[in-house]
GROMACS .gro file of C-alpha atoms in nm:
model
  207
    1MET     CA    1   0.000   0.000   0.000
    2GLY     CA    2   0.281   0.241   0.092
    3VAL     CA    3   0.455   0.183  -0.243
    4GLN     CA    4   0.128   0.235  -0.431
    5ILE     CA    5   0.068   0.565  -0.253
    6LEU     CA    6   0.424   0.673  -0.325
    7MET     CA    7   0.396   0.584  -0.694
    8SER     CA    8   0.063   0.766  -0.715
    9ALA     CA    9   0.215   1.073  -0.552
   10ILE     CA   10   0.510   1.070  -0.793
   11GLN     CA   11   0.274   1.047  -1.090
   12ASN     CA   12   0.084   1.350  -0.961
   13TYR     CA   13   0.406   1.544  -0.903
   14VAL     CA   14   0.526   1.468  -1.256
   15LYS     CA   15   0.192   1.556  -1.414
   16GLU     CA   16   0.172   1.895  -1.242
   17ALA     CA   17   0.540   1.981  -1.290
   18SER     CA   18   0.533   1.884  -1.659
   19LYS     CA   19   0.226   2.099  -1.720
   20LYS     CA   20   0.378   2.397  -1.539
   21LEU     CA   21   0.694   2.368  -1.748
   22SER     CA   22   0.502   2.321  -2.072
   23ASP     CA   23   0.291   2.630  -1.999
   24THR     CA   24   0.610   2.839  -1.997
   25GLY     CA   25   0.702   2.714  -2.344
   26LYS     CA   26   1.025   2.554  -2.219
   27ARG     CA   27   1.140   2.193  -2.227
   28THR     CA   28   1.396   2.192  -1.945
   29GLY     CA   29   1.347   2.302  -1.586
   30LEU     CA   30   1.401   2.212  -1.223
   31MET     CA   31   1.045   2.238  -1.094
   32VAL     CA   32   1.008   2.321  -0.724
   33LYS     CA   33   0.660   2.304  -0.571
   34LEU     CA   34   0.600   2.464  -0.231
   35GLY     CA   35   0.239   2.383  -0.150
   36GLU     CA   36   0.015   2.401   0.154
   37GLN     CA   37   0.047   2.034   0.246
   38GLU     CA   38   0.322   1.899   0.024
   39SER     CA   39   0.638   2.026  -0.138
   40TYR     CA   40   0.862   1.851  -0.388
   41ILE     CA   41   1.130   1.889  -0.656
   42VAL     CA   42   1.099   1.742  -1.006
   43PRO     CA   43   1.387   1.771  -1.258
   44ILE     CA   44   1.286   1.770  -1.626
   45PHE     CA   45   1.543   1.781  -1.906
   46GLU     CA   46   1.417   1.819  -2.264
   47THR     CA   47   1.077   1.686  -2.144
   48PHE     CA   48   1.249   1.379  -1.992
   49VAL     CA   49   1.163   1.341  -1.624
   50VAL     CA   50   1.449   1.217  -1.404
   51ASN     CA   51   1.225   1.001  -1.186
   52ARG     CA   52   1.499   0.875  -0.955
   53ALA     CA   53   1.580   1.233  -0.853
   54ILE     CA   54   1.226   1.339  -0.759
   55THR     CA   55   1.236   1.446  -0.395
   56ASN     CA   56   0.991   1.553  -0.127
   57PHE     CA   57   1.069   1.866   0.072
   58GLU     CA   58   0.938   1.878   0.429
   59ILE     CA   59   0.873   2.252   0.454
   60THR     CA   60   0.520   2.332   0.338
   61GLY     CA   61   0.286   2.628   0.355
   62GLU     CA   62   0.126   2.486   0.669
   63VAL     CA   63   0.464   2.453   0.840
   64ILE     CA   64   0.544   2.817   0.762
   65ALA     CA   65   0.198   2.932   0.877
   66LYS     CA   66   0.231   2.749   1.211
   67TYR     CA   67   0.574   2.901   1.272
   68PHE     CA   68   0.443   3.246   1.176
   69ARG     CA   69   0.160   3.205   1.428
   70ARG     CA   70   0.401   3.098   1.702
   71LEU     CA   71   0.633   3.392   1.639
   72GLY     CA   72   0.337   3.630   1.626
   73GLN     CA   73   0.211   3.503   1.961
   74GLN     CA   74   0.556   3.555   2.113
   75GLU     CA   75   0.551   3.913   1.985
   76GLY     CA   76   0.207   3.959   2.137
   77GLY     CA   77   0.048   4.057   1.809
   78MET     CA   78  -0.142   3.738   1.730
   79ARG     CA   79  -0.403   3.546   1.926
   80SER     CA   80  -0.410   3.168   1.937
   81SER     CA   81  -0.645   3.014   1.681
   82GLY     CA   82  -0.597   2.656   1.796
   83PRO     CA   83  -0.395   2.389   1.615
   84LYS     CA   84  -0.575   2.428   1.283
   85ILE     CA   85  -0.449   2.647   0.999
   86THR     CA   86  -0.732   2.891   0.930
   87GLU     CA   87  -0.794   3.080   0.608
   88LYS     CA   88  -0.734   3.402   0.802
   89LEU     CA   89  -0.389   3.279   0.904
   90ARG     CA   90  -0.307   3.179   0.545
   91LYS     CA   91  -0.406   3.523   0.420
   92ALA     CA   92  -0.195   3.691   0.687
   93ARG     CA   93   0.102   3.473   0.593
   94ASN     CA   94   0.066   3.550   0.224
   95LYS     CA   95   0.030   3.923   0.289
   96LEU     CA   96   0.296   3.976   0.555
   97VAL     CA   97   0.559   3.702   0.539
   98TYR     CA   98   0.854   3.748   0.305
   99VAL     CA   99   1.202   3.605   0.252
  100ALA     CA  100   1.496   3.827   0.343
  101LEU     CA  101   1.797   3.817   0.113
  102ASP     CA  102   2.029   3.850   0.413
  103PRO     CA  103   1.849   3.773   0.742
  104ASP     CA  104   2.149   3.889   0.947
  105LYS     CA  105   2.116   4.240   0.805
  106GLU     CA  106   1.736   4.246   0.804
  107PRO     CA  107   1.686   4.384   1.160
  108ALA     CA  108   1.879   4.701   1.072
  109ARG     CA  109   1.693   4.736   0.743
  110ILE     CA  110   1.346   4.703   0.895
  111LYS     CA  111   1.437   4.941   1.179
  112GLU     CA  112   1.512   5.208   0.921
  113LYS     CA  113   1.205   5.115   0.718
  114ASN     CA  114   0.975   5.127   1.021
  115ALA     CA  115   1.111   5.468   1.122
  116SER     CA  116   1.016   5.595   0.777
  117ILE     CA  117   0.668   5.440   0.806
  118GLU     CA  118   0.612   5.601   1.146
  119ARG     CA  119   0.720   5.943   1.018
  120SER     CA  120   0.492   5.927   0.716
  121GLY     CA  121   0.206   5.750   0.891
  122MET     CA  122   0.169   5.529   0.585
  123GLY     CA  123   0.237   5.158   0.550
  124THR     CA  124   0.244   4.851   0.774
  125ILE     CA  125   0.503   4.816   1.049
  126ILE     CA  126   0.737   4.525   0.974
  127ARG     CA  127   0.789   4.277   1.256
  128GLU     CA  128   1.062   4.020   1.305
  129SER     CA  129   0.807   3.743   1.252
  130HIS     CA  130   0.738   3.872   0.901
  131TYR     CA  131   1.076   3.754   0.773
  132MET     CA  132   1.174   3.496   1.034
  133ALA     CA  133   0.864   3.284   0.960
  134SER     CA  134   1.011   3.193   0.621
  135GLU     CA  135   1.360   3.110   0.750
  136GLY     CA  136   1.254   2.751   0.811
  137ILE     CA  137   1.293   2.704   0.434
  138PHE     CA  138   1.667   2.759   0.475
  139LYS     CA  139   1.702   2.653   0.839
  140PRO     CA  140   1.458   2.362   0.889
  141GLY     CA  141   1.568   2.317   1.250
  142LEU     CA  142   1.379   2.636   1.336
  143VAL     CA  143   1.051   2.457   1.262
  144GLY     CA  144   1.155   2.124   1.414
  145LYS     CA  145   1.243   1.953   1.086
  146ASP     CA  146   1.551   1.736   1.043
  147CYS     CA  147   1.599   1.778   0.670
  148GLU     CA  148   1.805   1.967   0.417
  149ALA     CA  149   1.742   2.334   0.347
  150LEU     CA  150   1.573   2.401   0.013
  151ASP     CA  151   1.895   2.510  -0.158
  152GLU     CA  152   2.071   2.198  -0.027
  153ALA     CA  153   1.783   1.976  -0.139
  154ILE     CA  154   1.807   2.123  -0.489
  155ILE     CA  155   2.182   2.054  -0.499
  156SER     CA  156   2.113   1.695  -0.390
  157VAL     CA  157   1.854   1.653  -0.667
  158LEU     CA  158   2.100   1.788  -0.923
  159SER     CA  159   2.362   1.538  -0.805
  160LEU     CA  160   2.120   1.255  -0.890
  161CYS     CA  161   2.079   1.381  -1.247
  162GLU     CA  162   2.310   1.309  -1.540
  163VAL     CA  163   2.609   1.543  -1.545
  164ASN     CA  164   2.515   1.688  -1.884
  165PHE     CA  165   2.165   1.775  -1.751
  166ARG     CA  166   2.278   1.984  -1.456
  167ARG     CA  167   2.378   2.309  -1.624
  168GLY     CA  168   2.050   2.329  -1.815
  169LEU     CA  169   1.848   2.256  -1.502
  170CYS     CA  170   2.036   2.524  -1.306
  171ASN     CA  171   1.959   2.774  -1.579
  172ASN     CA  172   1.585   2.730  -1.527
  173ILE     CA  173   1.477   2.664  -1.168
  174MET     CA  174   1.106   2.738  -1.136
  175ILE     CA  175   0.926   2.768  -0.804
  176TYR     CA  176   0.548   2.762  -0.769
  177GLY     CA  177   0.274   2.693  -0.516
  178SER     CA  178   0.090   2.874  -0.237
  179ALA     CA  179   0.399   2.889  -0.013
  180VAL     CA  180   0.613   3.079  -0.265
  181LEU     CA  181   0.666   3.400  -0.072
  182ARG     CA  182   0.800   3.740  -0.173
  183GLY     CA  183   1.177   3.736  -0.209
  184LEU     CA  184   1.210   3.357  -0.225
  185SER     CA  185   1.336   3.336  -0.583
  186GLU     CA  186   1.605   3.600  -0.517
  187ARG     CA  187   1.724   3.434  -0.195
  188LEU     CA  188   1.721   3.086  -0.346
  189GLN     CA  189   1.922   3.202  -0.647
  190PHE     CA  190   2.172   3.373  -0.416
  191GLU     CA  191   2.216   3.065  -0.194
  192ILE     CA  192   2.257   2.820  -0.484
  193GLN     CA  193   2.490   3.051  -0.674
  194LYS     CA  194   2.703   3.084  -0.361
  195LYS     CA  195   2.734   2.706  -0.334
  196PHE     CA  196   2.849   2.680  -0.696
  197GLN     CA  197   3.093   2.968  -0.637
  198GLY     CA  198   2.994   3.131  -0.965
  199LYS     CA  199   3.100   2.830  -1.174
  200VAL     CA  200   2.746   2.764  -1.299
  201GLU     CA  201   2.485   3.017  -1.405
  202VAL     CA  202   2.178   2.989  -1.183
  203ASN     CA  203   1.839   3.137  -1.270
  204VAL     CA  204   1.544   3.107  -1.035
  205SER     CA  205   1.199   3.238  -1.121
  206SER     CA  206   0.854   3.225  -0.962
  207LEU     CA  207   0.551   3.109  -1.160
   0.00000   0.00000   0.00000
């Protein structure tokens, strides 16, 4: 039964990823889905799916939403809504949560930004939870997950593909799904490019 479920899931992953790639008019792409309840990576080279490299990723939209709620409660700006992920919480996540290019420098940046907002009286004050909630994508330990970060998972998937496929896949990494947050494509491209030390051109885009 477990194998049948796994095979069924893989077929669904491939079907969705292939359609997403086809809709862009391209034949090669590393397709990264970040959904509410499941996330995965599917490499496709010249319409050929590298099935052995298809990988699940443990960080989903629900994981990010739960962490966002916990951080918001610690800040005192969010009431408990029970264990369930409500539509209100999803909307708040999609509106407020973003991915910082450099999380170490983000506190100074938002301090300056918030000062400007307070002076003008226009805009929404940025809280630490707004960018830290997404850091589980790159630091899974923050959300209690013992798995690779997304950039590391992508590198692992590439290592399972034929050598002559890898450059083409790196040139077209596409991310899609409800958990694709503002700034994710830029951060992901930065992290992967850093790991390749500029030896391979990396392009990440959001669908």
